[in-house]
PDB file of C-alpha atoms in Angstrom:
ATOM      1  CA  MET A   1     -48.516  -4.518  62.620  1.00 53.00           C
ATOM      2  CA  THR A   2     -47.054  -5.041  59.200  1.00 64.00           C
ATOM      3  CA  VAL A   3     -44.702  -7.972  58.818  1.00 68.00           C
ATOM      4  CA  TYR A   4     -41.660  -7.209  56.698  1.00 77.00           C
ATOM      5  CA  ARG A   5     -40.718 -10.315  54.795  1.00 85.00           C
ATOM      6  CA  VAL A   6     -37.048 -10.395  53.911  1.00 92.00           C
ATOM      7  CA  ASN A   7     -36.368 -12.059  50.583  1.00 96.00           C
ATOM      8  CA  PRO A   8     -32.693 -13.065  50.294  1.00 95.00           C
ATOM      9  CA  GLU A   9     -32.916 -12.845  46.496  1.00 97.00           C
ATOM     10  CA  LEU A  10     -33.975  -9.214  46.608  1.00 98.00           C
ATOM     11  CA  ASP A  11     -32.864  -7.710  49.903  1.00 98.00           C
ATOM     12  CA  LEU A  12     -29.688  -6.639  51.677  1.00 98.00           C
ATOM     13  CA  VAL A  13     -29.472  -6.950  55.444  1.00 98.00           C
ATOM     14  CA  LEU A  14     -26.954  -5.416  57.824  1.00 98.00           C
ATOM     15  CA  GLU A  15     -27.289  -6.897  61.313  1.00 98.00           C
ATOM     16  CA  ARG A  16     -25.061  -5.815  64.187  1.00 98.00           C
ATOM     17  CA  THR A  17     -25.025  -5.436  67.934  1.00 98.00           C
ATOM     18  CA  VAL A  18     -23.657  -2.124  69.185  1.00 98.00           C
ATOM     19  CA  ASP A  19     -22.857  -1.063  72.760  1.00 98.00           C
ATOM     20  CA  VAL A  20     -25.122   1.970  72.964  1.00 98.00           C
ATOM     21  CA  ALA A  21     -28.707   2.042  74.217  1.00 98.00           C
ATOM     22  CA  PRO A  22     -31.622   1.599  71.787  1.00 98.00           C
ATOM     23  CA  GLU A  23     -32.982   5.026  72.827  1.00 98.00           C
ATOM     24  CA  LEU A  24     -29.789   6.686  71.601  1.00 98.00           C
ATOM     25  CA  VAL A  25     -29.786   4.836  68.276  1.00 98.00           C
ATOM     26  CA  TRP A  26     -33.403   5.885  67.729  1.00 98.00           C
ATOM     27  CA  LYS A  27     -32.525   9.477  68.634  1.00 98.00           C
ATOM     28  CA  ALA A  28     -29.609   9.484  66.169  1.00 98.00           C
ATOM     29  CA  TRP A  29     -31.886   8.284  63.361  1.00 98.00           C
ATOM     30  CA  THR A  30     -34.760  10.679  64.059  1.00 98.00           C
ATOM     31  CA  THR A  31     -33.040  13.930  65.063  1.00 98.00           C
ATOM     32  CA  PRO A  32     -31.813  15.816  61.985  1.00 98.00           C
ATOM     33  CA  GLU A  33     -29.090  17.667  63.956  1.00 98.00           C
ATOM     34  CA  LEU A  34     -27.642  14.292  64.946  1.00 98.00           C
ATOM     35  CA  LEU A  35     -28.252  12.471  61.681  1.00 98.00           C
ATOM     36  CA  VAL A  36     -26.135  14.930  59.693  1.00 98.00           C
ATOM     37  CA  GLN A  37     -23.189  14.016  61.930  1.00 98.00           C
ATOM     38  CA  TRP A  38     -23.079  10.321  60.996  1.00 98.00           C
ATOM     39  CA  PHE A  39     -25.266   9.573  57.926  1.00 98.00           C
ATOM     40  CA  ALA A  40     -22.618   9.884  55.185  1.00 97.00           C
ATOM     41  CA  PRO A  41     -19.463   7.740  55.218  1.00 96.00           C
ATOM     42  CA  LYS A  42     -16.515  10.083  55.763  1.00 96.00           C
ATOM     43  CA  PRO A  43     -14.990  11.927  53.961  1.00 96.00           C
ATOM     44  CA  TRP A  44     -18.478  12.511  52.517  1.00 97.00           C
ATOM     45  CA  THR A  45     -20.686  14.756  54.618  1.00 98.00           C
ATOM     46  CA  THR A  46     -24.422  15.303  55.074  1.00 98.00           C
ATOM     47  CA  THR A  47     -25.216  18.969  54.574  1.00 98.00           C
ATOM     48  CA  SER A  48     -28.935  18.896  55.318  1.00 98.00           C
ATOM     49  CA  CYS A  49     -31.637  16.634  56.703  1.00 98.00           C
ATOM     50  CA  GLU A  50     -35.395  17.090  56.972  1.00 98.00           C
ATOM     51  CA  ILE A  51     -37.541  14.422  58.611  1.00 97.00           C
ATOM     52  CA  ASP A  52     -41.258  14.601  59.379  1.00 97.00           C
ATOM     53  CA  LEU A  53     -41.619  11.598  61.627  1.00 97.00           C
ATOM     54  CA  GLU A  54     -45.001  10.251  60.543  1.00 97.00           C
ATOM     55  CA  PRO A  55     -46.330   8.140  57.687  1.00 97.00           C
ATOM     56  CA  GLY A  56     -46.304  10.317  54.572  1.00 97.00           C
ATOM     57  CA  GLY A  57     -43.705  12.638  56.083  1.00 97.00           C
ATOM     58  CA  ARG A  58     -40.663  13.754  54.142  1.00 96.00           C
ATOM     59  CA  CYS A  59     -37.314  12.103  54.649  1.00 97.00           C
ATOM     60  CA  ASN A  60     -34.772  14.200  52.784  1.00 98.00           C
ATOM     61  CA  THR A  61     -31.005  14.414  53.011  1.00 98.00           C
ATOM     62  CA  THR A  62     -28.279  16.062  50.977  1.00 98.00           C
ATOM     63  CA  MET A  63     -24.819  14.538  50.810  1.00 97.00           C
ATOM     64  CA  ARG A  64     -21.655  16.324  49.758  1.00 98.00           C
ATOM     65  CA  SER A  65     -18.738  14.557  48.116  1.00 98.00           C
ATOM     66  CA  PRO A  66     -15.121  15.347  49.052  1.00 97.00           C
ATOM     67  CA  ASP A  67     -15.031  17.390  45.794  1.00 97.00           C
ATOM     68  CA  GLY A  68     -17.918  19.551  47.009  1.00 98.00           C
ATOM     69  CA  ASP A  69     -20.614  18.146  44.733  1.00 98.00           C
ATOM     70  CA  GLU A  70     -24.025  17.897  46.388  1.00 97.00           C
ATOM     71  CA  TYR A  71     -26.408  14.968  45.993  1.00 95.00           C
ATOM     72  CA  PRO A  72     -29.944  15.512  47.281  1.00 96.00           C
ATOM     73  CA  ASN A  73     -32.029  12.471  48.203  1.00 96.00           C
ATOM     74  CA  THR A  74     -35.750  12.677  48.777  1.00 97.00           C
ATOM     75  CA  GLY A  75     -37.962  10.026  50.307  1.00 98.00           C
ATOM     76  CA  CYS A  76     -41.041   9.345  52.343  1.00 98.00           C
ATOM     77  CA  ILE A  77     -41.586   7.944  55.819  1.00 98.00           C
ATOM     78  CA  LEU A  78     -43.868   4.888  55.632  1.00 98.00           C
ATOM     79  CA  ALA A  79     -44.081   3.613  59.204  1.00 97.00           C
ATOM     80  CA  VAL A  80     -42.882   4.669  62.628  1.00 97.00           C
ATOM     81  CA  GLU A  81     -42.974   2.376  65.657  1.00 97.00           C
ATOM     82  CA  ASP A  82     -41.686   4.686  68.321  1.00 95.00           C
ATOM     83  CA  GLY A  83     -38.190   3.741  69.440  1.00 97.00           C
ATOM     84  CA  SER A  84     -38.057   0.462  67.565  1.00 97.00           C
ATOM     85  CA  LYS A  85     -38.803   0.678  63.868  1.00 97.00           C
ATOM     86  CA  LEU A  86     -38.454   3.258  61.127  1.00 98.00           C
ATOM     87  CA  VAL A  87     -39.480   2.519  57.543  1.00 98.00           C
ATOM     88  CA  PHE A  88     -38.888   4.848  54.608  1.00 98.00           C
ATOM     89  CA  THR A  89     -38.678   4.593  50.836  1.00 98.00           C
ATOM     90  CA  SER A  90     -37.129   6.360  47.880  1.00 98.00           C
ATOM     91  CA  ALA A  91     -40.004   5.143  45.658  1.00 98.00           C
ATOM     92  CA  LEU A  92     -42.190   7.916  47.087  1.00 98.00           C
ATOM     93  CA  ALA A  93     -41.668  11.548  48.052  1.00 97.00           C
ATOM     94  CA  ALA A  94     -43.441  13.483  50.805  1.00 96.00           C
ATOM     95  CA  GLY A  95     -47.210  12.948  50.996  1.00 97.00           C
ATOM     96  CA  PHE A  96     -46.822   9.479  49.399  1.00 98.00           C
ATOM     97  CA  ARG A  97     -46.319  10.997  45.917  1.00 97.00           C
ATOM     98  CA  PRO A  98     -44.531   8.574  43.555  1.00 97.00           C
ATOM     99  CA  GLN A  99     -41.102   9.724  42.454  1.00 97.00           C
ATOM    100  CA  LEU A 100     -38.978   8.404  39.630  1.00 92.00           C
ATOM    101  CA  VAL A 101     -35.440   7.394  40.499  1.00 85.00           C
ATOM    102  CA  GLU A 102     -33.364   8.387  37.473  1.00 81.00           C
ATOM    103  CA  GLY A 103     -30.522   6.072  36.518  1.00 81.00           C
ATOM    104  CA  GLY A 104     -30.931   4.046  39.673  1.00 87.00           C
ATOM    105  CA  PHE A 105     -33.399   1.978  41.598  1.00 95.00           C
ATOM    106  CA  PRO A 106     -35.895   2.624  44.383  1.00 97.00           C
ATOM    107  CA  PHE A 107     -35.490   0.909  47.732  1.00 98.00           C
ATOM    108  CA  THR A 108     -37.342   0.719  51.011  1.00 98.00           C
ATOM    109  CA  ALA A 109     -35.323   0.731  54.231  1.00 98.00           C
ATOM    110  CA  VAL A 110     -36.504  -0.934  57.424  1.00 98.00           C
ATOM    111  CA  ILE A 111     -34.451   0.139  60.451  1.00 98.00           C
ATOM    112  CA  SER A 112     -35.051  -2.140  63.407  1.00 98.00           C
ATOM    113  CA  ILE A 113     -33.753  -1.160  66.846  1.00 98.00           C
ATOM    114  CA  GLU A 114     -34.065  -3.631  69.721  1.00 98.00           C
ATOM    115  CA  SER A 115     -32.478  -4.074  73.124  1.00 98.00           C
ATOM    116  CA  ASP A 116     -29.782  -6.757  73.196  1.00 98.00           C
ATOM    117  CA  GLY A 117     -30.778  -7.431  76.815  1.00 97.00           C
ATOM    118  CA  ASN A 118     -27.429  -6.137  77.999  1.00 97.00           C
ATOM    119  CA  GLY A 119     -27.668  -2.356  77.656  1.00 97.00           C
ATOM    120  CA  GLY A 120     -26.791  -2.372  73.984  1.00 98.00           C
ATOM    121  CA  THR A 121     -28.732  -2.499  70.732  1.00 98.00           C
ATOM    122  CA  ARG A 122     -29.442  -5.206  68.247  1.00 98.00           C
ATOM    123  CA  TYR A 123     -29.542  -3.193  65.021  1.00 98.00           C
ATOM    124  CA  THR A 124     -30.899  -4.415  61.711  1.00 98.00           C
ATOM    125  CA  ALA A 125     -31.006  -2.325  58.555  1.00 98.00           C
ATOM    126  CA  THR A 126     -32.800  -3.977  55.644  1.00 98.00           C
ATOM    127  CA  ALA A 127     -32.882  -2.576  52.126  1.00 98.00           C
ATOM    128  CA  MET A 128     -35.751  -4.030  50.095  1.00 98.00           C
ATOM    129  CA  HIS A 129     -35.640  -3.928  46.302  1.00 98.00           C
ATOM    130  CA  ALA A 130     -38.009  -4.585  43.438  1.00 97.00           C
ATOM    131  CA  ASP A 131     -35.747  -7.074  41.678  1.00 97.00           C
ATOM    132  CA  ALA A 132     -32.444  -8.913  41.897  1.00 98.00           C
ATOM    133  CA  SER A 133     -30.628  -6.470  39.611  1.00 96.00           C
ATOM    134  CA  SER A 134     -31.512  -3.554  41.922  1.00 97.00           C
ATOM    135  CA  LYS A 135     -30.193  -5.561  44.856  1.00 98.00           C
ATOM    136  CA  LYS A 136     -26.962  -6.283  42.975  1.00 98.00           C
ATOM    137  CA  GLN A 137     -26.552  -2.633  41.973  1.00 97.00           C
ATOM    138  CA  HIS A 138     -27.003  -1.558  45.609  1.00 97.00           C
ATOM    139  CA  GLU A 139     -24.623  -4.277  46.789  1.00 98.00           C
ATOM    140  CA  ASP A 140     -21.987  -3.249  44.226  1.00 97.00           C
ATOM    141  CA  MET A 141     -22.346   0.377  45.391  1.00 95.00           C
ATOM    142  CA  GLY A 142     -21.164  -0.869  48.775  1.00 96.00           C
ATOM    143  CA  PHE A 143     -24.382  -0.861  50.780  1.00 97.00           C
ATOM    144  CA  LEU A 144     -23.098  -3.235  53.481  1.00 97.00           C
ATOM    145  CA  GLU A 145     -19.720  -1.512  53.903  1.00 97.00           C
ATOM    146  CA  GLY A 146     -21.267   1.974  53.750  1.00 97.00           C
ATOM    147  CA  TRP A 147     -24.098   1.345  56.188  1.00 98.00           C
ATOM    148  CA  GLY A 148     -21.688  -0.506  58.495  1.00 98.00           C
ATOM    149  CA  LEU A 149     -19.270   2.423  58.463  1.00 98.00           C
ATOM    150  CA  THR A 150     -22.018   4.954  59.149  1.00 98.00           C
ATOM    151  CA  LEU A 151     -23.306   2.781  62.006  1.00 98.00           C
ATOM    152  CA  ASP A 152     -19.816   3.084  63.566  1.00 98.00           C
ATOM    153  CA  GLN A 153     -20.092   6.861  63.090  1.00 98.00           C
ATOM    154  CA  LEU A 154     -23.571   6.840  64.682  1.00 98.00           C
ATOM    155  CA  VAL A 155     -22.201   5.015  67.731  1.00 98.00           C
ATOM    156  CA  GLU A 156     -19.357   7.517  68.013  1.00 98.00           C
ATOM    157  CA  VAL A 157     -21.794  10.446  67.823  1.00 98.00           C
ATOM    158  CA  VAL A 158     -24.182   9.182  70.497  1.00 98.00           C
ATOM    159  CA  LYS A 159     -21.301   8.235  72.828  1.00 98.00           C
ATOM    160  CA  SER A 160     -20.219  11.869  72.724  1.00 97.00           C
ATOM    161  CA  LEU A 161     -23.655  13.192  73.779  1.00 95.00           C
TER     162      LEU A 161
ATOM    163  CA  MET I   1     -52.367  13.305  60.070  1.00 53.00           C
ATOM    164  CA  THR I   2     -50.671  13.510  56.731  1.00 64.00           C
ATOM    165  CA  VAL I   3     -51.781  16.323  54.497  1.00 68.00           C
ATOM    166  CA  TYR I   4     -52.165  15.327  50.862  1.00 78.00           C
ATOM    167  CA  ARG I   5     -51.187  18.273  48.739  1.00 85.00           C
ATOM    168  CA  VAL I   6     -52.865  18.195  45.347  1.00 92.00           C
ATOM    169  CA  ASN I   7     -50.701  19.611  42.590  1.00 96.00           C
ATOM    170  CA  PRO I   8     -52.820  20.466  39.519  1.00 96.00           C
ATOM    171  CA  GLU I   9     -49.783  20.019  37.285  1.00 97.00           C
ATOM    172  CA  LEU I  10     -49.275  16.429  38.410  1.00 98.00           C
ATOM    173  CA  ASP I  11     -52.569  15.124  39.753  1.00 98.00           C
ATOM    174  CA  LEU I  12     -55.999  14.070  38.527  1.00 98.00           C
ATOM    175  CA  VAL I  13     -59.012  14.631  40.747  1.00 98.00           C
ATOM    176  CA  LEU I  14     -62.496  13.179  40.430  1.00 98.00           C
ATOM    177  CA  GLU I  15     -64.909  14.886  42.821  1.00 98.00           C
ATOM    178  CA  ARG I  16     -68.584  13.931  43.026  1.00 98.00           C
ATOM    179  CA  THR I  17     -71.500  13.798  45.421  1.00 98.00           C
ATOM    180  CA  VAL I  18     -73.443  10.535  45.396  1.00 98.00           C
ATOM    181  CA  ASP I  19     -76.724   9.681  47.132  1.00 98.00           C
ATOM    182  CA  VAL I  20     -75.506   6.750  49.192  1.00 98.00           C
ATOM    183  CA  ALA I  21     -74.188   6.865  52.762  1.00 98.00           C
ATOM    184  CA  PRO I  22     -70.441   7.224  53.398  1.00 98.00           C
ATOM    185  CA  GLU I  23     -70.465   3.930  55.344  1.00 98.00           C
ATOM    186  CA  LEU I  24     -71.631   2.092  52.228  1.00 98.00           C
ATOM    187  CA  VAL I  25     -69.027   3.721  49.990  1.00 98.00           C
ATOM    188  CA  TRP I  26     -66.323   2.735  52.482  1.00 98.00           C
ATOM    189  CA  LYS I  27     -67.675  -0.806  52.620  1.00 98.00           C
ATOM    190  CA  ALA I  28     -67.667  -1.062  48.808  1.00 98.00           C
ATOM    191  CA  TRP I  29     -64.015   0.005  48.684  1.00 98.00           C
ATOM    192  CA  THR I  30     -62.778  -2.228  51.489  1.00 98.00           C
ATOM    193  CA  THR I  31     -64.745  -5.469  51.026  1.00 98.00           C
ATOM    194  CA  PRO I  32     -63.215  -7.598  48.251  1.00 98.00           C
ATOM    195  CA  GLU I  33     -66.518  -9.398  47.523  1.00 98.00           C
ATOM    196  CA  LEU I  34     -68.118  -6.007  46.844  1.00 98.00           C
ATOM    197  CA  LEU I  35     -65.161  -4.391  45.101  1.00 98.00           C
ATOM    198  CA  VAL I  36     -65.067  -7.040  42.379  1.00 98.00           C
ATOM    199  CA  GLN I  37     -68.653  -6.084  41.482  1.00 98.00           C
ATOM    200  CA  TRP I  38     -67.890  -2.472  40.562  1.00 98.00           C
ATOM    201  CA  PHE I  39     -64.125  -1.846  40.213  1.00 98.00           C
ATOM    202  CA  ALA I  40     -63.744  -2.414  36.451  1.00 97.00           C
ATOM    203  CA  PRO I  41     -65.717  -0.364  33.930  1.00 96.00           C
ATOM    204  CA  LYS I  42     -68.096  -2.745  32.149  1.00 96.00           C
ATOM    205  CA  PRO I  43     -67.748  -4.765  29.959  1.00 96.00           C
ATOM    206  CA  TRP I  44     -64.440  -5.327  31.753  1.00 97.00           C
ATOM    207  CA  THR I  45     -64.685  -7.356  34.939  1.00 98.00           C
ATOM    208  CA  THR I  46     -62.662  -7.774  38.114  1.00 98.00           C
ATOM    209  CA  THR I  47     -61.875 -11.438  38.650  1.00 98.00           C
ATOM    210  CA  SER I  48     -60.052 -11.186  41.982  1.00 98.00           C
ATOM    211  CA  CYS I  49     -59.307  -8.752  44.782  1.00 98.00           C
ATOM    212  CA  GLU I  50     -57.120  -9.080  47.865  1.00 98.00           C
ATOM    213  CA  ILE I  51     -56.914  -6.242  50.366  1.00 97.00           C
ATOM    214  CA  ASP I  52     -55.130  -6.255  53.724  1.00 97.00           C
ATOM    215  CA  LEU I  53     -56.532  -3.109  55.247  1.00 97.00           C
ATOM    216  CA  GLU I  54     -53.489  -1.730  57.058  1.00 97.00           C
ATOM    217  CA  PRO I  55     -50.391   0.246  56.113  1.00 97.00           C
ATOM    218  CA  GLY I  56     -48.082  -2.133  54.245  1.00 97.00           C
ATOM    219  CA  GLY I  57     -50.971  -4.440  53.361  1.00 97.00           C
ATOM    220  CA  ARG I  58     -51.468  -5.786  49.879  1.00 96.00           C
ATOM    221  CA  CYS I  59     -53.957  -4.220  47.519  1.00 97.00           C
ATOM    222  CA  ASN I  60     -54.226  -6.501  44.510  1.00 97.00           C
ATOM    223  CA  THR I  61     -56.825  -6.811  41.788  1.00 98.00           C
ATOM    224  CA  THR I  62     -57.056  -8.663  38.511  1.00 98.00           C
ATOM    225  CA  MET I  63     -59.112  -7.260  35.658  1.00 97.00           C
ATOM    226  CA  ARG I  64     -60.388  -9.207  32.673  1.00 98.00           C
ATOM    227  CA  SER I  65     -60.942  -7.650  29.283  1.00 98.00           C
ATOM    228  CA  PRO I  66     -63.988  -8.500  27.163  1.00 97.00           C
ATOM    229  CA  ASP I  67     -61.620 -10.743  25.143  1.00 98.00           C
ATOM    230  CA  GLY I  68     -60.783 -12.731  28.271  1.00 98.00           C
ATOM    231  CA  ASP I  69     -57.256 -11.396  28.797  1.00 98.00           C
ATOM    232  CA  GLU I  70     -56.344 -10.925  32.450  1.00 97.00           C
ATOM    233  CA  TYR I  71     -54.423  -7.950  33.837  1.00 95.00           C
ATOM    234  CA  PRO I  72     -53.145  -8.317  37.388  1.00 96.00           C
ATOM    235  CA  ASN I  73     -52.423  -5.160  39.386  1.00 96.00           C
ATOM    236  CA  THR I  74     -50.466  -5.209  42.616  1.00 97.00           C
ATOM    237  CA  GLY I  75     -50.156  -2.395  45.094  1.00 97.00           C
ATOM    238  CA  CYS I  76     -49.709  -1.485  48.724  1.00 98.00           C
ATOM    239  CA  ILE I  77     -52.001   0.170  51.264  1.00 98.00           C
ATOM    240  CA  LEU I  78     -50.289   3.268  52.690  1.00 98.00           C
ATOM    241  CA  ALA I  79     -52.847   4.783  55.043  1.00 97.00           C
ATOM    242  CA  VAL I  80     -56.284   3.925  56.385  1.00 97.00           C
ATOM    243  CA  GLU I  81     -58.480   6.408  58.230  1.00 97.00           C
ATOM    244  CA  ASP I  82     -61.431   4.252  59.111  1.00 95.00           C
ATOM    245  CA  GLY I  83     -64.489   5.147  57.087  1.00 97.00           C
ATOM    246  CA  SER I  84     -63.046   8.285  55.559  1.00 97.00           C
ATOM    247  CA  LYS I  85     -59.728   7.853  53.775  1.00 97.00           C
ATOM    248  CA  LEU I  86     -57.920   5.091  51.941  1.00 98.00           C
ATOM    249  CA  VAL I  87     -54.500   5.615  50.389  1.00 98.00           C
ATOM    250  CA  PHE I  88     -52.696   3.075  48.227  1.00 98.00           C
ATOM    251  CA  THR I  89     -49.938   3.083  45.642  1.00 98.00           C
ATOM    252  CA  SER I  90     -48.715   1.065  42.676  1.00 98.00           C
ATOM    253  CA  ALA I  91     -45.135   2.233  43.375  1.00 98.00           C
ATOM    254  CA  LEU I  92     -44.910  -0.372  46.149  1.00 98.00           C
ATOM    255  CA  ALA I  93     -46.097  -3.942  46.598  1.00 97.00           C
ATOM    256  CA  ALA I  94     -47.130  -5.638  49.850  1.00 96.00           C
ATOM    257  CA  GLY I  95     -44.844  -4.983  52.812  1.00 96.00           C
ATOM    258  CA  PHE I  96     -43.760  -1.648  51.282  1.00 98.00           C
ATOM    259  CA  ARG I  97     -41.454  -3.397  48.771  1.00 97.00           C
ATOM    260  CA  PRO I  98     -40.722  -1.191  45.740  1.00 97.00           C
ATOM    261  CA  GLN I  99     -42.104  -2.505  42.484  1.00 97.00           C
ATOM    262  CA  LEU I 100     -41.259  -1.450  38.968  1.00 92.00           C
ATOM    263  CA  VAL I 101     -44.156  -0.488  36.724  1.00 85.00           C
ATOM    264  CA  GLU I 102     -43.195  -1.749  33.267  1.00 81.00           C
ATOM    265  CA  GLY I 103     -44.210   0.422  30.348  1.00 81.00           C
ATOM    266  CA  GLY I 104     -46.324   2.632  32.540  1.00 88.00           C
ATOM    267  CA  PHE I 105     -46.154   4.920  35.515  1.00 95.00           C
ATOM    268  CA  PRO I 106     -46.702   4.525  39.249  1.00 97.00           C
ATOM    269  CA  PHE I 107     -49.481   6.448  40.957  1.00 98.00           C
ATOM    270  CA  THR I 108     -50.806   6.923  44.456  1.00 98.00           C
ATOM    271  CA  ALA I 109     -54.574   7.058  44.965  1.00 98.00           C
ATOM    272  CA  VAL I 110     -56.218   8.966  47.794  1.00 98.00           C
ATOM    273  CA  ILE I 111     -59.882   8.034  48.229  1.00 98.00           C
ATOM    274  CA  SER I 112     -61.687  10.521  50.430  1.00 98.00           C
ATOM    275  CA  ILE I 113     -65.190   9.732  51.692  1.00 98.00           C
ATOM    276  CA  GLU I 114     -67.124  12.392  53.616  1.00 98.00           C
ATOM    277  CA  SER I 115     -70.725  13.001  54.536  1.00 98.00           C
ATOM    278  CA  ASP I 116     -72.420  15.601  52.327  1.00 98.00           C
ATOM    279  CA  GLY I 117     -74.544  16.569  55.368  1.00 97.00           C
ATOM    280  CA  ASN I 118     -77.633  15.239  53.643  1.00 97.00           C
ATOM    281  CA  GLY I 119     -77.353  11.476  53.879  1.00 97.00           C
ATOM    282  CA  GLY I 120     -75.089  11.210  50.839  1.00 98.00           C
ATOM    283  CA  THR I 121     -71.353  11.173  50.242  1.00 98.00           C
ATOM    284  CA  ARG I 122     -68.901  13.731  49.029  1.00 98.00           C
ATOM    285  CA  TYR I 123     -66.437  11.512  47.171  1.00 98.00           C
ATOM    286  CA  THR I 124     -62.989  12.545  46.014  1.00 98.00           C
ATOM    287  CA  ALA I 125     -60.567  10.254  44.212  1.00 98.00           C
ATOM    288  CA  THR I 126     -57.133  11.764  43.622  1.00 98.00           C
ATOM    289  CA  ALA I 127     -54.422  10.148  41.531  1.00 98.00           C
ATOM    290  CA  MET I 128     -50.983  11.552  42.331  1.00 98.00           C
ATOM    291  CA  HIS I 129     -48.145  11.199  39.843  1.00 98.00           C
ATOM    292  CA  ALA I 130     -44.415  11.728  39.790  1.00 97.00           C
ATOM    293  CA  ASP I 131     -44.425  14.021  36.762  1.00 97.00           C
ATOM    294  CA  ALA I 132     -46.668  15.773  34.250  1.00 98.00           C
ATOM    295  CA  SER I 133     -46.156  13.144  31.559  1.00 96.00           C
ATOM    296  CA  SER I 134     -47.444  10.415  33.889  1.00 97.00           C
ATOM    297  CA  LYS I 135     -50.479  12.567  34.632  1.00 98.00           C
ATOM    298  CA  LYS I 136     -51.092  13.053  30.914  1.00 98.00           C
ATOM    299  CA  GLN I 137     -50.686   9.354  30.187  1.00 97.00           C
ATOM    300  CA  HIS I 138     -53.226   8.513  32.924  1.00 97.00           C
ATOM    301  CA  GLU I 139     -55.578  11.228  31.684  1.00 98.00           C
ATOM    302  CA  ASP I 140     -55.317   9.953  28.101  1.00 97.00           C
ATOM    303  CA  MET I 141     -56.095   6.424  29.335  1.00 95.00           C
ATOM    304  CA  GLY I 142     -59.423   7.854  30.500  1.00 96.00           C
ATOM    305  CA  PHE I 143     -58.900   8.086  34.271  1.00 97.00           C
ATOM    306  CA  LEU I 144     -61.716  10.574  34.840  1.00 97.00           C
ATOM    307  CA  GLU I 145     -64.248   8.787  32.651  1.00 97.00           C
ATOM    308  CA  GLY I 146     -63.280   5.352  33.957  1.00 97.00           C
ATOM    309  CA  TRP I 147     -63.305   6.232  37.637  1.00 98.00           C
ATOM    310  CA  GLY I 148     -66.558   8.142  37.159  1.00 98.00           C
ATOM    311  CA  LEU I 149     -68.165   5.140  35.484  1.00 98.00           C
ATOM    312  CA  THR I 150     -67.016   2.746  38.192  1.00 98.00           C
ATOM    313  CA  LEU I 151     -68.310   5.140  40.853  1.00 98.00           C
ATOM    314  CA  ASP I 152     -71.739   4.831  39.206  1.00 98.00           C
ATOM    315  CA  GLN I 153     -71.328   1.047  39.366  1.00 98.00           C
ATOM    316  CA  LEU I 154     -70.325   1.275  43.046  1.00 98.00           C
ATOM    317  CA  VAL I 155     -73.471   3.258  43.821  1.00 98.00           C
ATOM    318  CA  GLU I 156     -75.592   0.704  42.000  1.00 98.00           C
ATOM    319  CA  VAL I 157     -73.985  -2.179  43.931  1.00 98.00           C
ATOM    320  CA  VAL I 158     -74.450  -0.645  47.369  1.00 98.00           C
ATOM    321  CA  LYS I 159     -78.044   0.366  46.610  1.00 98.00           C
ATOM    322  CA  SER I 160     -78.770  -3.312  45.941  1.00 97.00           C
ATOM    323  CA  LEU I 161     -77.431  -4.464  49.338  1.00 95.00           C
TER     324      LEU I 161
END
């Protein structure tokens, strides 16, 4: 099993415990019909989601701004440990094809979902970057606030199931 | 199993049949002590090789020019189908961390090793690119000639085992 080495100089980490079961958090991340309900921080919305849940599979979403502008994101699934870990990157598209990220930076996300031993989930989302300036750019875009807010939305969605 | 879709507009493909067994071709690709003997087209040499043969594992080589200048290359293993397929990329470093390719282009290589039904190997090396200009740049650098030449060297090395 690959070890993901967090580098504080390069990476951003959101770590939280939430009071919903790990199985539901996994389901929210891997079921497109659920993901579109929580993935964008409101008032943004997610208008489409395609996930092929295997290494090399596509991992595509489209977000819509409050003004109605659409922003497609394409990526590639790198690793799937059923129920516990999902790894994807924007450095590659489906089938592991490299893709260029115009005017931005590529990142790899490691979503780690573990039991907190008390019915809830210990949730860790790590964004790995190539260099410190990519990390800073992502941080300044509000990664921690945004991913924290969408985690709250995820919890709300799965509680309503 | 991930399907690798070759796109003639974006990809370069070297396809050859060689008269050595698939097991030996696989061994030459996955054993650092063998890889350094054939990986660089002579008179270039390969001075080091580190491969962790699992998804997320490192895939690093250093080449030395005839003038003695060293060129390190880092990459990441994406997929391993034992004995038959090896996929790695220069868009990521070990642990799936994105890496920026300065003054160049990232590519993903798919090495396919099959029996030719006659004791030899049907060998296909595909280089996948993000765009047509990356393909052209790789082509102009002599991808097909270089990878063909090093395949000859690989055959020579494994015949001497």
